[in-house]
Coordinates of C-alpha atoms in Angstrom, one line a residue:
M525 CA -15.4 47.3 18.8
S526 CA -15.8 43.9 20.6
V527 CA -13.2 40.9 19.3
P528 CA -15.1 37.8 19.5
L529 CA -13.8 35.4 22.5
S530 CA -12.1 31.9 21.8
Q531 CA -9.9 29.2 23.8
E532 CA -6.9 30.9 21.7
N533 CA -8.0 34.5 22.1
I534 CA -8.5 35.4 26.3
W535 CA -6.8 38.8 27.1
F536 CA -6.0 39.3 30.9
N537 CA -5.9 43.4 30.3
K538 CA -7.5 46.2 28.2
A539 CA -3.9 47.1 27.6
Q540 CA -3.5 43.3 25.3
C541 CA -6.9 43.8 23.8
D542 CA -6.5 47.1 22.0
D543 CA -2.9 46.1 21.0
A544 CA -4.3 43.4 19.3
E545 CA -7.5 44.9 17.9
R546 CA -5.1 47.4 16.4
L547 CA -2.8 44.9 14.7
Y548 CA -5.8 43.1 13.4
Y549 CA -7.2 46.1 11.7
E550 CA -3.3 47.1 10.3
K551 CA -3.5 43.3 8.5
L552 CA -6.8 43.8 7.5
A553 CA -5.8 47.1 5.7
G554 CA -2.5 46.0 4.3
A555 CA -0.8 48.8 6.2
K556 CA 1.4 46.9 8.9
T557 CA 4.6 49.2 9.8
Q558 CA 7.2 48.1 11.3
E559 CA 6.5 49.4 14.3
A560 CA 3.8 47.2 14.8
E561 CA 5.9 44.2 14.3
E562 CA 8.5 45.4 16.8
E563 CA 5.3 45.9 19.1
A564 CA 4.0 42.4 18.6
E565 CA 7.5 41.1 19.0
D566 CA 7.7 42.9 22.7
E567 CA 4.6 41.4 23.5
E568 CA 5.5 38.0 22.8
E569 CA 8.4 38.5 25.1
E570 CA 6.3 39.7 27.7
N571 CA 4.0 36.8 27.1
E572 CA 7.0 34.3 27.6
E573 CA 8.0 35.8 30.7
P574 CA 5.2 34.6 33.0
Q575 CA 5.5 31.0 31.2
A576 CA 8.9 30.9 32.1
A577 CA 8.5 31.7 35.8
P578 CA 5.2 31.7 37.0
A579 CA 4.2 33.1 40.0
K580 CA 1.5 30.9 41.5
P581 CA 1.5 26.7 41.3
T582 CA -1.4 26.8 40.0
P583 CA -1.1 26.7 36.0
K584 CA -2.4 29.6 34.2
P585 CA -3.9 29.7 31.0
V586 CA -1.1 30.2 28.3
V587 CA -2.1 33.9 26.1
A588 CA -1.5 32.9 22.3
K589 CA -0.5 35.7 20.0
P590 CA -3.2 37.3 18.4
T591 CA -4.2 35.9 15.2
A592 CA -5.9 38.0 12.6
A593 CA -8.7 36.5 11.0
P594 CA -8.6 35.1 7.5
I595 CA -9.2 38.0 5.0
P596 CA -11.5 37.0 2.2
A597 CA -9.6 37.3 -1.5
A598 CA -12.1 39.7 -2.6
K599 CA -11.2 42.0 0.2
V600 CA -7.1 41.5 -0.1
A601 CA -7.8 42.3 -4.1
E602 CA -9.5 45.8 -3.7
K603 CA -7.5 48.5 -3.6
I604 CA -8.2 50.9 -0.6
W605 CA -8.2 54.5 -1.2
T606 CA -6.4 56.9 1.2
N607 CA -7.8 60.2 -0.2
K608 CA -10.9 61.1 -2.8
A609 CA -8.6 62.1 -5.6
E610 CA -6.8 58.9 -6.1
C611 CA -10.2 57.4 -5.9
D612 CA -11.8 59.8 -8.4
D613 CA -8.8 59.5 -10.5
A614 CA -8.7 55.7 -10.3
E615 CA -12.6 55.7 -11.7
K616 CA -11.6 58.4 -13.9
K617 CA -9.1 55.5 -15.7
F618 CA -11.4 52.9 -15.3
Q619 CA -14.3 54.6 -17.1
E620 CA -11.9 55.7 -19.8
A621 CA -11.1 51.6 -20.3
L622 CA -14.7 51.0 -20.4
A623 CA -15.2 53.3 -22.9
Q624 CA -12.7 51.2 -25.5
P625 CA -14.2 48.9 -28.1
G626 CA -15.3 45.7 -26.6
S627 CA -14.7 46.8 -23.1
Y628 CA -16.7 45.0 -20.5
R629 CA -17.2 45.7 -16.7
N630 CA -17.2 42.2 -15.9
P631 CA -14.7 40.1 -17.9
A632 CA -17.1 37.0 -18.2
N633 CA -19.3 38.8 -20.5
A634 CA -16.4 38.8 -23.3
E635 CA -16.4 35.4 -23.5
R636 CA -16.3 33.5 -27.1
T637 CA -17.7 30.9 -29.2
F638 CA -17.1 29.9 -32.4
I639 CA -20.5 28.7 -34.6
M640 CA -20.7 27.5 -38.3
L641 CA -23.8 27.3 -40.7
K642 CA -23.2 24.3 -42.6
P643 CA -24.0 23.5 -46.4
D644 CA -27.6 22.9 -46.0
A645 CA -28.3 26.1 -43.7
V646 CA -27.1 28.2 -46.4
H647 CA -28.8 25.9 -49.3
R648 CA -31.9 26.1 -47.3
G649 CA -31.9 29.9 -46.6
L650 CA -31.7 29.4 -42.8
V651 CA -28.8 31.8 -42.7
G652 CA -30.5 35.1 -41.4
V653 CA -33.2 33.4 -39.2
I654 CA -30.2 31.4 -37.1
M655 CA -28.3 34.6 -36.7
K656 CA -31.8 36.6 -35.9
R657 CA -31.8 33.5 -32.9
F658 CA -28.4 34.9 -31.6
E659 CA -29.0 38.7 -31.6
A660 CA -32.2 38.0 -30.5
R661 CA -31.0 36.2 -27.0
G662 CA -28.6 39.1 -26.3
F663 CA -25.4 37.6 -28.2
K664 CA -22.6 40.1 -30.4
L665 CA -21.9 39.6 -33.5
L666 CA -17.6 40.0 -33.5
S667 CA -17.0 38.1 -37.4
C668 CA -19.0 36.5 -40.1
K669 CA -18.2 35.4 -43.6
L670 CA -19.1 33.3 -46.6
K671 CA -16.6 30.7 -47.4
Q672 CA -16.2 27.7 -49.4
A673 CA -14.0 25.7 -47.1
S674 CA -10.9 23.4 -48.3
Q675 CA -10.8 20.0 -47.5
E676 CA -7.1 20.4 -45.6
L677 CA -8.9 23.0 -43.5
L678 CA -11.9 20.4 -42.8
Q679 CA -9.7 17.9 -41.5
Q680 CA -7.9 20.0 -39.6
H681 CA -11.2 20.8 -37.5
Y682 CA -12.7 17.8 -37.4
A683 CA -8.9 16.3 -36.7
D684 CA -10.7 15.0 -33.5
L685 CA -13.3 12.5 -35.3
S686 CA -10.6 11.8 -38.1
K687 CA -10.4 8.0 -36.4
K688 CA -14.3 7.7 -36.8
G689 CA -16.0 5.8 -39.6
F690 CA -18.1 8.4 -41.1
F691 CA -15.1 11.0 -41.4
S692 CA -15.0 10.8 -44.9
E693 CA -18.5 11.6 -45.4
L694 CA -18.1 14.0 -43.1
I695 CA -15.4 15.9 -44.9
R696 CA -17.1 15.4 -48.6
Y697 CA -20.7 17.1 -46.9
M698 CA -18.9 20.1 -45.3
S699 CA -17.1 20.7 -48.3
S700 CA -20.0 20.3 -51.3
G701 CA -20.8 23.7 -50.4
P702 CA -20.3 26.9 -48.6
V703 CA -20.4 27.3 -45.0
V704 CA -20.5 30.3 -42.8
P705 CA -18.3 30.5 -39.8
M706 CA -19.1 33.4 -36.9
V707 CA -17.8 34.3 -33.8
W708 CA -20.4 35.3 -30.9
E709 CA -19.6 37.1 -28.0
G710 CA -21.5 37.0 -24.2
L711 CA -21.9 35.8 -20.5
N712 CA -21.7 31.8 -21.0
A713 CA -21.4 31.9 -24.7
V714 CA -19.9 28.2 -25.2
K715 CA -22.6 26.9 -22.7
Q716 CA -25.6 28.7 -23.9
G717 CA -24.5 28.5 -27.8
R718 CA -24.6 24.9 -27.2
V719 CA -27.9 24.8 -25.5
M720 CA -29.4 26.8 -28.4
L721 CA -28.5 24.2 -30.8
G722 CA -30.0 21.5 -29.1
A723 CA -28.9 17.7 -29.5
T724 CA -26.7 16.4 -32.2
N725 CA -29.3 14.3 -33.4
P726 CA -32.6 16.2 -34.1
K727 CA -34.8 13.7 -33.0
D728 CA -33.1 14.4 -29.3
S729 CA -33.6 17.9 -29.4
A730 CA -36.4 19.9 -27.7
P731 CA -38.8 22.2 -29.9
G732 CA -37.2 25.6 -29.9
T733 CA -33.8 24.8 -30.4
I734 CA -32.2 25.3 -33.7
R735 CA -32.0 21.7 -34.7
G736 CA -35.3 21.1 -33.1
D737 CA -37.1 23.4 -35.2
F738 CA -35.1 23.3 -38.3
C739 CA -33.9 19.7 -39.1
I740 CA -34.7 16.2 -38.6
D741 CA -31.6 14.3 -39.8
V742 CA -28.6 13.7 -38.3
G743 CA -26.6 13.6 -41.1
R744 CA -27.9 17.3 -42.0
N745 CA -28.2 18.7 -38.5
I746 CA -27.4 22.5 -40.5
I747 CA -25.1 24.2 -37.5
H748 CA -22.0 23.4 -35.4
G749 CA -21.2 24.6 -31.8
S750 CA -18.0 24.7 -29.7
D751 CA -18.4 22.3 -26.9
S752 CA -15.5 24.5 -24.7
V753 CA -13.9 27.6 -24.4
E754 CA -10.5 26.1 -25.2
A755 CA -12.2 24.5 -28.5
A756 CA -13.9 28.0 -29.1
N757 CA -10.5 30.0 -28.9
K758 CA -8.8 27.1 -30.8
E759 CA -11.2 26.8 -33.7
I760 CA -11.7 30.9 -33.9
D761 CA -7.7 31.0 -34.7
L762 CA -7.9 28.5 -37.2
W763 CA -11.1 29.6 -39.4
F764 CA -10.3 34.2 -38.7
T765 CA -7.4 36.4 -38.3
K766 CA -6.9 38.7 -35.7
E767 CA -7.6 41.5 -38.5
E768 CA -11.4 39.8 -39.0
I769 CA -12.4 39.7 -35.5
A770 CA -14.1 43.4 -34.9
S771 CA -14.2 45.1 -31.0
W772 CA -16.9 47.3 -30.6
R773 CA -19.4 47.8 -27.8
S774 CA -23.1 47.7 -28.2
T775 CA -25.1 50.3 -27.2
T776 CA -27.9 47.7 -25.9
V777 CA -25.1 46.2 -23.3
E778 CA -26.6 47.7 -20.4
W779 CA -30.0 46.5 -21.2
V780 CA -28.7 43.0 -21.6
Y781 CA -26.4 42.6 -18.7
E782 CA -27.5 44.1 -15.3
D783 CA -23.7 44.5 -14.2
E784 CA -22.7 46.5 -17.1
E785 CA -25.1 49.3 -16.4
L786 CA -23.2 52.8 -16.3
E787 CA -23.7 54.3 -13.2
D788 CA -23.9 57.6 -14.7
A789 CA -26.2 57.0 -17.7
V790 CA -29.1 59.4 -18.2
P791 CA -32.4 58.7 -20.3
A792 CA -31.9 60.0 -24.0
A793 CA -33.5 63.2 -24.8
K794 CA -35.7 63.8 -28.2
V795 CA -34.9 66.9 -29.8
D796 CA -36.2 68.2 -33.0
G797 CA -36.0 64.9 -34.5
L798 CA -32.6 63.9 -33.1
V799 CA -31.4 62.1 -30.2
A800 CA -29.1 63.8 -27.4
I801 CA -27.9 62.3 -24.2
A802 CA -28.7 64.6 -21.1
G803 CA -25.3 64.6 -19.3
G804 CA -21.8 66.6 -19.3
D805 CA -20.9 67.6 -22.9
D806 CA -24.2 65.8 -24.1
M807 CA -26.1 68.6 -22.3
N808 CA -24.3 71.3 -23.9
L809 CA -25.3 69.9 -27.3
N810 CA -28.7 69.3 -26.0
N811 CA -28.8 73.2 -26.0
K812 CA -27.0 73.9 -29.1
L813 CA -30.0 71.7 -30.6
Q814 CA -32.8 73.8 -28.9
A815 CA -31.1 76.9 -30.0
L816 CA -30.8 75.7 -33.4
E817 CA -34.4 74.8 -33.5
V818 CA -35.2 78.3 -32.6
E819 CA -33.3 79.7 -35.2
N820 CA -34.5 77.6 -37.6
K821 CA -38.2 79.0 -36.9
Q822 CA -37.4 82.1 -37.4
L823 CA -35.7 81.3 -40.7
K824 CA -38.9 79.6 -41.8
K825 CA -40.8 82.8 -40.6
V826 CA -38.9 85.2 -42.9
T827 CA -39.0 82.7 -45.6
D828 CA -42.6 82.6 -45.4
D829 CA -42.9 86.2 -45.5
L830 CA -40.4 86.6 -48.2
K831 CA -42.4 83.8 -50.2
S832 CA -45.9 85.8 -49.8
L833 CA -44.1 89.3 -50.7
V834 CA -43.1 87.3 -53.9
I835 CA -46.3 86.3 -54.6
K836 CA -47.8 89.9 -54.4
L837 CA -44.9 91.0 -56.7
E838 CA -46.0 88.4 -59.0
A839 CA -49.5 89.4 -59.1
R840 CA -48.7 92.4 -59.5
V841 CA -46.3 92.0 -62.5
A842 CA -49.0 89.8 -64.3
K843 CA -51.5 92.8 -64.0
L844 CA -49.0 95.2 -65.9
E845 CA -48.4 92.8 -68.5
I846 CA -51.9 92.4 -69.1
G847 CA -52.5 96.2 -68.9
D848 CA -49.8 96.7 -72.1
A849 CA -52.3 95.2 -74.7
P850 CA -55.5 97.4 -74.0
A851 CA -52.8 100.2 -74.4
A852 CA -51.9 99.4 -77.8
A853 CA -55.5 99.9 -79.1
P854 CA -55.6 103.5 -78.5
V855 CA -52.0 104.2 -80.3
A856 CA -53.5 102.5 -83.1
A857 CA -56.8 104.3 -82.9
A858 CA -54.8 107.7 -82.9
A859 CA -53.1 107.4 -85.9
P860 CA -56.5 107.0 -88.1
A861 CA -57.6 110.0 -85.7
A862 CA -54.7 111.8 -86.8
A863 CA -54.7 111.0 -90.8
A864 CA -58.3 112.5 -90.1
E865 CA -57.1 115.4 -88.5
E866 CA -54.5 116.4 -91.4
E867 CA -57.1 115.1 -94.2
D868 CA -59.4 118.1 -92.6
D869 CA -56.5 120.7 -92.2
D870 CA -55.6 119.5 -96.0
D871 CA -59.3 120.5 -96.8
C872 CA -58.7 123.7 -95.4
D873 CA -55.0 124.3 -96.2
L874 CA -55.2 127.1 -98.9
F875 CA -51.8 126.7 -99.3
G876 CA -51.4 122.7 -99.9
S877 CA -50.1 120.7 -102.5
D878 CA -50.1 117.1 -103.4
E879 CA -46.4 116.6 -102.3
D880 CA -47.5 117.5 -99.1
E881 CA -50.4 114.5 -99.1
E882 CA -47.5 112.2 -100.5
E883 CA -45.7 112.3 -97.7
S884 CA -48.6 112.2 -94.9
E885 CA -49.0 108.9 -96.6
E886 CA -45.8 107.7 -96.2
K887 CA -45.8 108.6 -92.6
Q888 CA -48.7 106.9 -91.8
K889 CA -47.3 104.0 -93.7
I890 CA -44.3 103.8 -91.5
V891 CA -46.1 104.4 -88.1
A892 CA -48.2 101.6 -89.1
E893 CA -45.1 99.6 -89.9
R894 CA -43.4 100.4 -86.3
L895 CA -46.7 99.5 -84.6
K896 CA -47.1 96.2 -86.2
A897 CA -43.6 95.2 -85.2
Y898 CA -44.1 96.4 -81.6
H899 CA -46.9 94.2 -81.7
A900 CA -44.8 91.2 -83.2
K901 CA -42.4 91.7 -80.5
K902 CA -44.9 92.0 -77.9
A903 CA -46.2 88.9 -79.0
V904 CA -43.5 86.7 -78.8
K905 CA -42.3 88.1 -75.4
P906 CA -41.5 85.5 -73.0
G907 CA -43.2 85.8 -69.6
P908 CA -41.5 85.1 -66.2
I909 CA -38.9 82.3 -65.6
A910 CA -40.1 79.8 -63.1
K911 CA -37.8 79.1 -60.2
T912 CA -37.5 76.9 -56.7
N913 CA -35.5 77.8 -53.8
V914 CA -34.4 74.8 -52.4
L915 CA -32.7 73.7 -49.1
L916 CA -30.6 70.3 -49.5
D917 CA -29.5 68.1 -46.8
V918 CA -26.2 66.5 -47.4
K919 CA -25.2 63.4 -44.6
P920 CA -21.3 62.6 -44.6
W921 CA -20.4 58.9 -44.0
D922 CA -18.9 59.6 -39.9
D923 CA -17.3 62.2 -38.1
E924 CA -14.1 62.0 -39.4
T925 CA -15.3 63.1 -43.1
D926 CA -14.0 66.6 -43.5
M927 CA -17.3 69.0 -44.6
N928 CA -15.4 71.9 -46.0
A929 CA -13.9 69.5 -48.8
M930 CA -17.2 68.2 -49.4
L931 CA -18.9 71.4 -49.8
V932 CA -16.0 72.4 -52.5
Q933 CA -17.0 69.1 -53.9
I934 CA -20.7 69.8 -54.2
K935 CA -20.2 73.4 -55.3
T936 CA -18.2 72.2 -58.4
I937 CA -21.5 71.4 -59.8
Q938 CA -22.4 74.0 -62.1
K939 CA -25.5 74.6 -64.5
D940 CA -27.1 76.9 -66.4
G941 CA -30.2 77.6 -64.2
L942 CA -28.1 76.8 -61.3
L943 CA -27.1 79.2 -58.1
W944 CA -25.9 78.2 -55.2
G945 CA -26.1 80.0 -51.4
A946 CA -25.5 79.9 -48.1
N947 CA -24.5 76.9 -46.1
K948 CA -23.8 75.9 -42.7
L949 CA -23.3 72.6 -40.4
V950 CA -26.3 71.5 -38.4
P951 CA -25.5 68.7 -35.6
V952 CA -27.1 65.4 -35.9
G953 CA -25.3 63.6 -32.9
Y954 CA -22.3 61.7 -31.4
G955 CA -20.1 64.4 -33.1
I956 CA -22.1 63.9 -36.1
N957 CA -22.7 67.2 -38.4
K958 CA -24.8 67.3 -41.5
L959 CA -24.6 69.9 -44.3
Q960 CA -27.1 72.5 -45.2
V961 CA -26.7 74.1 -48.4
M962 CA -29.3 76.4 -50.3
C963 CA -29.6 76.8 -54.3
V964 CA -31.7 78.4 -56.7
V965 CA -32.6 76.6 -60.0
E966 CA -34.5 77.3 -63.0
D967 CA -37.1 74.3 -63.4
L968 CA -37.3 74.3 -67.1
K969 CA -33.3 73.9 -67.2
V970 CA -32.5 72.2 -63.9
S971 CA -33.9 68.7 -62.3
I972 CA -33.7 68.7 -58.8
D973 CA -33.6 64.8 -58.2
E974 CA -30.6 64.8 -60.5
L975 CA -29.1 67.3 -58.7
C976 CA -29.3 65.5 -55.6
E977 CA -28.1 62.0 -57.2
E978 CA -24.9 64.0 -58.9
I979 CA -24.2 65.1 -55.2
C980 CA -24.3 61.1 -54.1
E981 CA -21.3 60.5 -56.6
F982 CA -18.9 62.2 -54.0
E983 CA -18.9 58.8 -52.6
D984 CA -16.0 59.6 -50.6
F985 CA -17.8 62.4 -48.6
V986 CA -22.0 62.0 -48.8
Q987 CA -23.7 59.4 -47.9
S988 CA -27.0 61.2 -48.8
A989 CA -28.3 64.2 -50.6
D990 CA -32.4 65.2 -49.7
V991 CA -34.6 67.9 -49.9
A992 CA -35.1 69.6 -46.8
S993 CA -37.1 72.3 -47.7
M994 CA -38.1 74.0 -51.3
S995 CA -40.5 77.0 -52.2
K996 CA -41.1 78.8 -55.6
I997 CA -40.1 82.1 -56.3

């Protein structure tokens, strides 16, 4: 390893050169020891002796104390890890801190600015259009509200303009209608926000700016923006409380800032309509979703087989019911035949009497009445009851929803013609599950749409309830 030579650093032997090089790297690493300091002092004493009593009259070049090259500020601040375990632990802590809401790899990306839409922007319906411009640019919204500002608040906000002649008119104009104060966050948010707003006078604003596109009068310039970071912090504290300002990390932040790209990020993979990130624990979620997909296909096949079997049974029952009507005809025809045989027997009965004839007529009458009652009962016999097997998808609000409590609430819905069946939890993604519950309903008694609406009335648990599949029984 060579050391740059200069007029101050001239080494007369290899030992001095090696010592100077070692001291240089010890200082560069920030790990100078007491032994190194003692050696440096000894070296200074040795270098001073030849100067005090030179051996030759010829002047000898003075050997200066080895000085380390200036260490850049970035190198001083950078931590040098002595082993891989400490480095991995530090990286883990850094990633945990980065996962906190509102965290950035580069703190400069968290600069905040204060933007306020004036009453003319609200009256003209430009609130959504202007907010869309900031979002499309890549800035993140932290807080926003519609507010009727008081004159005291406006006077405090525009205190630096209190000596201007238009101050009273400005306060009157700003308090004439609601305003929309907002807090936006992003890299150079103050400067970029001012560029997006354009010049204070719309006639001086370039096309493409907000004022250049949406207004023409300086007295109606629709929007206000902070002109410095200090002013932005002051205005944000004036219009918002700390509780009103959200802290969150957008999922698009690494697509807005290059230095926010996650090193271990893997493209999202779509699994059966659900999005899962293939990496670490998310890979396990991906495998579970694939297993559930296979299980779902198997259940669907079983359901289709049961459906075809039920259709066959319905066809057989219908045939049997149709076959009962002709069967009654032989029974009815058998009665006259039996009566004719009895008449023949009566003709041949040598010991017959008038009483026997009267009894046979009564029997025929009873049989005829019974047959009539049987056919009447058969005519009013109800047909098969139409039923439907329904699979419902019930989605919670978030991953903190108690799914067991939600299931208990759903099954409190009891109706004539409603029968609850099996249920299971199906992962949706990011730790959120949805509840799939089966039920059987009688079509004439229970409406599936009304059942879904009743489930959605449990607003503390249920976000939505939809029909995943249904089949007639």
